[in-house]
PDB file of C-alpha atoms and ligand atoms in Angstrom:
ATOM      1  CA  MET H   1      -6.107   6.865 -25.973  1.00  0.00           C
ATOM      2  CA  GLN H   2      -2.723   5.477 -27.082  1.00  0.00           C
ATOM      3  CA  GLU H   3      -1.011   9.330 -26.956  1.00  0.00           C
ATOM      4  CA  LEU H   4      -2.669   9.304 -23.396  1.00  0.00           C
ATOM      5  CA  TYR H   5      -0.907   5.975 -22.209  1.00  0.00           C
ATOM      6  CA  LYS H   6       2.229   6.857 -24.130  1.00  0.00           C
ATOM      7  CA  GLU H   7       2.486  10.334 -21.713  1.00  0.00           C
ATOM      8  CA  ILE H   8       1.968   8.623 -18.722  1.00  0.00           C
ATOM      9  CA  ILE H   9       4.553   5.776 -19.657  1.00  0.00           C
ATOM     10  CA  LEU H  10       6.901   8.517 -20.680  1.00  0.00           C
ATOM     11  CA  ASP H  11       6.431  10.657 -17.483  1.00  0.00           C
ATOM     12  CA  HIS H  12       7.616   7.507 -15.089  1.00  0.00           C
ATOM     13  CA  PHE H  13      10.385   6.555 -17.354  1.00  0.00           C
ATOM     14  CA  GLN H  14      12.026  10.204 -17.642  1.00  0.00           C
ATOM     15  CA  ARG H  15      11.007  11.418 -14.019  1.00  0.00           C
ATOM     16  CA  PRO H  16      11.019   8.056 -12.028  1.00  0.00           C
ATOM     17  CA  ARG H  17       8.963   7.612  -8.983  1.00  0.00           C
ATOM     18  CA  ASN H  18      11.115   6.249  -5.184  1.00  0.00           C
ATOM     19  CA  GLN H  19      14.298   5.025  -7.590  1.00  0.00           C
ATOM     20  CA  SER H  20      16.970   4.460  -4.992  1.00  0.00           C
ATOM     21  CA  SER H  21      18.261   1.588  -3.500  1.00  0.00           C
ATOM     22  CA  LEU H  22      17.960   1.215   0.482  1.00  0.00           C
ATOM     23  CA  GLN H  23      20.355  -0.298   2.044  1.00  0.00           C
ATOM     24  CA  GLY H  24      19.721  -3.479   4.320  1.00  0.00           C
ATOM     25  CA  ALA H  25      16.368  -3.220   3.228  1.00  0.00           C
ATOM     26  CA  ASP H  26      13.934  -6.612   4.615  1.00  0.00           C
ATOM     27  CA  ILE H  27      12.792  -7.500   0.905  1.00  0.00           C
ATOM     28  CA  GLU H  28      15.484  -7.113  -1.734  1.00  0.00           C
ATOM     29  CA  GLU H  29      14.765  -8.981  -5.176  1.00  0.00           C
ATOM     30  CA  HIS H  30      16.555  -8.663  -8.337  1.00  0.00           C
ATOM     31  CA  LEU H  31      15.325 -10.034 -11.706  1.00  0.00           C
ATOM     32  CA  ASN H  32      15.850  -9.540 -15.237  1.00  0.00           C
ATOM     33  CA  ASN H  33      14.342  -9.633 -18.530  1.00  0.00           C
ATOM     34  CA  PRO H  34      16.782 -11.582 -21.340  1.00  0.00           C
ATOM     35  CA  LEU H  35      14.599 -11.246 -24.122  1.00  0.00           C
ATOM     36  CA  CYS H  36      14.804  -7.241 -23.718  1.00  0.00           C
ATOM     37  CA  GLY H  37      17.476  -6.527 -21.705  1.00  0.00           C
ATOM     38  CA  ASP H  38      15.491  -5.416 -18.288  1.00  0.00           C
ATOM     39  CA  GLU H  39      16.820  -5.305 -14.955  1.00  0.00           C
ATOM     40  CA  VAL H  40      14.439  -4.113 -12.148  1.00  0.00           C
ATOM     41  CA  THR H  41      15.857  -4.528  -8.172  1.00  0.00           C
ATOM     42  CA  ILE H  42      13.234  -3.810  -5.909  1.00  0.00           C
ATOM     43  CA  TYR H  43      13.698  -2.935  -2.380  1.00  0.00           C
ATOM     44  CA  ALA H  44      11.345  -2.695   0.801  1.00  0.00           C
ATOM     45  CA  ASN H  45      11.188  -2.307   4.454  1.00  0.00           C
ATOM     46  CA  LEU H  46       7.882  -3.573   6.483  1.00  0.00           C
ATOM     47  CA  ARG H  47       6.850  -2.620   9.420  1.00  0.00           C
ATOM     48  CA  ASP H  48       3.880  -3.682  11.091  1.00  0.00           C
ATOM     49  CA  GLY H  49       2.552  -5.801   8.210  1.00  0.00           C
ATOM     50  CA  LYS H  50       2.440  -2.710   6.618  1.00  0.00           C
ATOM     51  CA  VAL H  51       5.170  -1.592   3.597  1.00  0.00           C
ATOM     52  CA  VAL H  52       6.754   1.314   4.573  1.00  0.00           C
ATOM     53  CA  GLU H  53       9.397   2.218   2.129  1.00  0.00           C
ATOM     54  CA  LEU H  54       8.870   0.943  -1.238  1.00  0.00           C
ATOM     55  CA  SER H  55      12.105   1.970  -3.911  1.00  0.00           C
ATOM     56  CA  PHE H  56      13.616   0.196  -7.154  1.00  0.00           C
ATOM     57  CA  THR H  57      16.587   0.639  -9.272  1.00  0.00           C
ATOM     58  CA  GLY H  58      17.135  -0.883 -12.797  1.00  0.00           C
ATOM     59  CA  ARG H  59      17.553  -0.294 -16.556  1.00  0.00           C
ATOM     60  CA  GLY H  60      15.777  -1.178 -19.667  1.00  0.00           C
ATOM     61  CA  CYS H  61      13.156  -0.209 -21.823  1.00  0.00           C
ATOM     62  CA  SER H  62      10.709   2.256 -21.141  1.00  0.00           C
ATOM     63  CA  ILE H  63       8.034   0.134 -20.423  1.00  0.00           C
ATOM     64  CA  SER H  64      10.120  -2.075 -17.938  1.00  0.00           C
ATOM     65  CA  GLN H  65      11.289   0.921 -16.114  1.00  0.00           C
ATOM     66  CA  ALA H  66       7.526   3.101 -15.962  1.00  0.00           C
ATOM     67  CA  SER H  67       6.199  -0.014 -14.531  1.00  0.00           C
ATOM     68  CA  ALA H  68       8.822  -0.122 -11.664  1.00  0.00           C
ATOM     69  CA  SER H  69       8.219   3.436 -10.673  1.00  0.00           C
ATOM     70  CA  MET H  70       4.387   3.059 -11.329  1.00  0.00           C
ATOM     71  CA  LEU H  71       4.269  -0.140  -8.828  1.00  0.00           C
ATOM     72  CA  ALA H  72       6.439   1.956  -5.816  1.00  0.00           C
ATOM     73  CA  GLU H  73       4.420   4.912  -6.146  1.00  0.00           C
ATOM     74  CA  ARG H  74       1.351   2.475  -6.282  1.00  0.00           C
ATOM     75  CA  LEU H  75       2.326   0.200  -3.119  1.00  0.00           C
ATOM     76  CA  GLN H  76       4.290   2.091  -1.098  1.00  0.00           C
ATOM     77  CA  GLY H  77       2.236   2.481   2.411  1.00  0.00           C
ATOM     78  CA  LYS H  78      -0.566  -0.074   1.409  1.00  0.00           C
ATOM     79  CA  CYS H  79      -0.514  -3.513   3.712  1.00  0.00           C
ATOM     80  CA  ARG H  80       1.149  -6.895   2.701  1.00  0.00           C
ATOM     81  CA  GLU H  81      -2.869  -8.039   2.087  1.00  0.00           C
ATOM     82  CA  GLU H  82      -3.635  -4.581  -0.166  1.00  0.00           C
ATOM     83  CA  ALA H  83      -0.089  -5.091  -2.061  1.00  0.00           C
ATOM     84  CA  GLY H  84      -0.580  -8.500  -2.449  1.00  0.00           C
ATOM     85  CA  THR H  85      -4.223  -7.814  -4.044  1.00  0.00           C
ATOM     86  CA  GLU H  86      -2.988  -5.501  -6.522  1.00  0.00           C
ATOM     87  CA  ILE H  87      -0.496  -7.505  -7.626  1.00  0.00           C
ATOM     88  CA  GLU H  88      -2.564 -10.501  -8.223  1.00  0.00           C
ATOM     89  CA  ALA H  89      -5.111  -7.731 -10.258  1.00  0.00           C
ATOM     90  CA  PHE H  90      -1.919  -6.279 -12.351  1.00  0.00           C
ATOM     91  CA  LEU H  91      -0.507  -9.607 -13.145  1.00  0.00           C
ATOM     92  CA  GLU H  92      -3.833 -10.911 -14.122  1.00  0.00           C
ATOM     93  CA  MET H  93      -4.559  -7.650 -16.140  1.00  0.00           C
ATOM     94  CA  MET H  94      -1.443  -8.487 -18.024  1.00  0.00           C
ATOM     95  CA  ARG H  95      -2.381 -11.822 -18.952  1.00  0.00           C
ATOM     96  CA  THR H  96      -6.085 -10.696 -19.779  1.00  0.00           C
ATOM     97  CA  GLU H  97      -8.185  -7.622 -20.321  1.00  0.00           C
ATOM     98  CA  GLU H  98      -7.421  -4.174 -19.327  1.00  0.00           C
ATOM     99  CA  ASN H  99      -9.498  -3.467 -16.090  1.00  0.00           C
ATOM    100  CA  GLU H 100     -10.270   0.109 -15.336  1.00  0.00           C
ATOM    101  CA  GLU H 101      -9.872  -0.146 -11.359  1.00  0.00           C
ATOM    102  CA  LEU H 102      -6.107  -0.316 -11.846  1.00  0.00           C
ATOM    103  CA  GLY H 103      -6.266   3.132 -12.797  1.00  0.00           C
ATOM    104  CA  ASP H 104      -2.799   4.726 -14.726  1.00  0.00           C
ATOM    105  CA  LEU H 105      -1.600   1.011 -14.596  1.00  0.00           C
ATOM    106  CA  VAL H 106      -4.046   0.503 -17.546  1.00  0.00           C
ATOM    107  CA  ALA H 107      -1.515   2.685 -19.292  1.00  0.00           C
ATOM    108  CA  LEU H 108       1.026  -0.618 -19.341  1.00  0.00           C
ATOM    109  CA  LYS H 109      -1.557  -3.114 -21.038  1.00  0.00           C
ATOM    110  CA  GLY H 110      -2.297  -0.842 -23.021  1.00  0.00           C
ATOM    111  CA  ILE H 111       0.404   0.081 -24.668  1.00  0.00           C
ATOM    112  CA  ILE H 112       2.144  -3.150 -25.602  1.00  0.00           C
ATOM    113  CA  GLN H 113       1.020  -4.296 -28.641  1.00  0.00           C
ATOM    114  CA  THR H 114       2.850  -7.517 -28.865  1.00  0.00           C
ATOM    115  CA  PRO H 115       3.119 -10.194 -26.582  1.00  0.00           C
ATOM    116  CA  ASN H 116       6.764 -10.412 -26.232  1.00  0.00           C
ATOM    117  CA  ARG H 117       6.900  -6.973 -24.466  1.00  0.00           C
ATOM    118  CA  ILE H 118       4.431  -8.465 -21.536  1.00  0.00           C
ATOM    119  CA  ARG H 119       7.406  -9.641 -19.473  1.00  0.00           C
ATOM    120  CA  CYS H 120       8.628  -5.606 -19.441  1.00  0.00           C
ATOM    121  CA  ALA H 121       5.607  -4.708 -17.889  1.00  0.00           C
ATOM    122  CA  THR H 122       5.430  -7.438 -15.128  1.00  0.00           C
ATOM    123  CA  LEU H 123       9.398  -8.037 -14.316  1.00  0.00           C
ATOM    124  CA  ALA H 124       9.004  -5.354 -11.797  1.00  0.00           C
ATOM    125  CA  TRP H 125       5.410  -6.909 -10.067  1.00  0.00           C
ATOM    126  CA  ASP H 126       7.279 -10.253  -9.753  1.00  0.00           C
ATOM    127  CA  ALA H 127      10.143  -9.086  -8.260  1.00  0.00           C
ATOM    128  CA  ILE H 128       8.061  -7.627  -5.317  1.00  0.00           C
ATOM    129  CA  ARG H 129       5.781 -10.761  -4.981  1.00  0.00           C
ATOM    130  CA  ARG H 130       8.329 -12.733  -4.859  1.00  0.00           C
ATOM    131  CA  GLY H 131      10.088 -10.603  -1.835  1.00  0.00           C
ATOM    132  CA  LEU H 132       6.763 -10.396  -0.259  1.00  0.00           C
ATOM    133  CA  GLU H 133       6.368 -14.439  -0.236  1.00  0.00           C
ATOM    134  CA  GLY H 134      10.074 -15.128   0.634  1.00  0.00           C
ATOM    135  CA  GLU H 135       9.634 -12.674   3.896  1.00  0.00           C
TER     136      GLU H 135
HETATM  137 ZN1  LIG B   1      11.706  -4.458 -22.010  1.00  0.00          ZN
END
């Protein structure tokens, strides 16, 4: 299982989905994680209550960047409520235990061996959550 998790993370890290900046986006939220040196900026455009575009830029460890890529792939096209529910489910999983309903995202939970890496995985998700709340 660890090998599969590593493959999923590495795939997103090496070939990130939706890695670009969006000029003048409805949401632009930057967060960093000083403990590890990770940085993530999430950009999103909303239309009719739906996340029509979602992308990110950033640098840092493979977990932080893979997590942002997985977020972008997963939440683009969702309506606000669905996105909010997924964000909460993901953050809840990172605090507690693996949740099979979250598909590939389980890899982020499964790969983390020490609690101080959890922030790497949740960085992008906290950024989009803040962005959606501030909208
Ligand atoms: Zn990190």
